[in-house]
Short mmCIF file of C-alpha atoms in Angstrom, two decimals:
data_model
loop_
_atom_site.label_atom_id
_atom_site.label_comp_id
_atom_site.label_asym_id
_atom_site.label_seq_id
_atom_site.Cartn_x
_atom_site.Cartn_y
_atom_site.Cartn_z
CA UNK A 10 53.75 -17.11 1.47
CA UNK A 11 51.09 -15.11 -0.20
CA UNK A 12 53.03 -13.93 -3.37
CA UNK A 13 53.26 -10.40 -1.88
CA UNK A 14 55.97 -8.81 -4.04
CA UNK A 15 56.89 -5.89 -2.13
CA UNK A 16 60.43 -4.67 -1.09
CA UNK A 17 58.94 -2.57 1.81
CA UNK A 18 56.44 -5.73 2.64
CA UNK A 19 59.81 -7.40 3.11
CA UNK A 20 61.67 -5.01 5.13
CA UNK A 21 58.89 -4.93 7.64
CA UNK A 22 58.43 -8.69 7.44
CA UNK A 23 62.31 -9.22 8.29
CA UNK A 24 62.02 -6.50 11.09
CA UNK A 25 59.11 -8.36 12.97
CA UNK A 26 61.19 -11.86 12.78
CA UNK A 27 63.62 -9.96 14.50
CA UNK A 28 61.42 -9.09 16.86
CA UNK A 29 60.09 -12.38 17.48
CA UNK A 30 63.31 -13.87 17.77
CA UNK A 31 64.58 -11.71 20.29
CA UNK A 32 61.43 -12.35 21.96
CA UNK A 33 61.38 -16.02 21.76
CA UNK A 34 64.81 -15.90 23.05
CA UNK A 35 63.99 -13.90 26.50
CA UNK A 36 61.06 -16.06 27.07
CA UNK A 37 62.90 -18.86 26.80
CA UNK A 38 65.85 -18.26 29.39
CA UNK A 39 64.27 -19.30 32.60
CA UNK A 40 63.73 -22.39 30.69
CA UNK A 41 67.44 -22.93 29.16
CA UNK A 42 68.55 -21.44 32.35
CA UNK A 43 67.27 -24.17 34.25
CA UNK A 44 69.59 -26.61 31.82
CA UNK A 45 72.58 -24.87 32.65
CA UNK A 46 72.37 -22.84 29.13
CA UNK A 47 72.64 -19.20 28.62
CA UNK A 48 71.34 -17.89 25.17
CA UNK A 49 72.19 -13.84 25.64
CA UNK A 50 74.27 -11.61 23.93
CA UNK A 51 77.79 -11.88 26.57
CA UNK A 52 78.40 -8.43 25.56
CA UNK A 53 75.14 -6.99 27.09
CA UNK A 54 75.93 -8.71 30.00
CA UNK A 55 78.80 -7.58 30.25
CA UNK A 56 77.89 -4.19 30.43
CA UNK A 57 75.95 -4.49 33.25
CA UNK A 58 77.84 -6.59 35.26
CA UNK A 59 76.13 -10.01 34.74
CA UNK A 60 77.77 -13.71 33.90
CA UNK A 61 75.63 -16.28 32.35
CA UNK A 62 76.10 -17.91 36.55
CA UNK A 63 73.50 -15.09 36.98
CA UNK A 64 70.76 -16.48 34.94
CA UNK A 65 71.43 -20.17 35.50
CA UNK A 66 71.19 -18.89 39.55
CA UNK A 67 67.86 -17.11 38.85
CA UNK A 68 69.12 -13.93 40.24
CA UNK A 69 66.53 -11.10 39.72
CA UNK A 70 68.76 -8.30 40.83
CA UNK A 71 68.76 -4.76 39.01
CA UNK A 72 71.62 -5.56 37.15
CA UNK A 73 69.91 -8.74 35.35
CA UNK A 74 66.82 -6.94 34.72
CA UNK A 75 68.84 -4.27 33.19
CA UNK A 76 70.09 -6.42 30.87
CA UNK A 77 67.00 -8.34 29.99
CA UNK A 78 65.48 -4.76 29.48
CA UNK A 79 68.33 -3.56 27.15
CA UNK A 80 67.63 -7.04 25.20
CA UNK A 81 64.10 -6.50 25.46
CA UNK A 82 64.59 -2.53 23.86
CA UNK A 83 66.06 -4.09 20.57
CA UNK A 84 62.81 -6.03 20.21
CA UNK A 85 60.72 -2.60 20.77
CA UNK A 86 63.36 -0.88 17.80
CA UNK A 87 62.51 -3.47 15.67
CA UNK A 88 58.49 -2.93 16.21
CA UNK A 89 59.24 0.93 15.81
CA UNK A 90 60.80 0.01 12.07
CA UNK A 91 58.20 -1.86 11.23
CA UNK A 92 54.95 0.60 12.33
#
């Protein structure tokens, strides 16, 4: 947007959408959970035990934290890149 021409500006700039995606996307589940819509990788949940039932059902068990957490870790990897 402001004719930065930097490849490094650019990694860092693609890192932190990352991050805010992944973001954006946990914040939103109670909300798309509450229209019968589960936005999560299935393979994370999967992992830990969790079907997308879970969310729509508002469980807050260990499991379902876990896997919001894992989710949650990508975002931090991302920030890590980018500092």
């Amino acid at each position: 947007i402001s004719g930065v021409r930097d490849i490094h500006a650019d990694h860092a700039a693609s890192h932190i959408g990352k991050a805010q995606g992944i973001v954006t996307c946990l914040r939103a589940t109670p909300y798309h959970s509450t229209r019968q819509k589960v936005f999560l990788p299935m393979d994370i949940c999967m992992l830990h035990g969790v079907s997308q039932e879970d969310f729509i059902r508002g469980k807050q068990e260990k499991n379902v934290r876990d896997v919001i957490y894992d989710i949650a870790s990508q975002a931090h990897i991302h920030l890590e890149h980018v500092r």
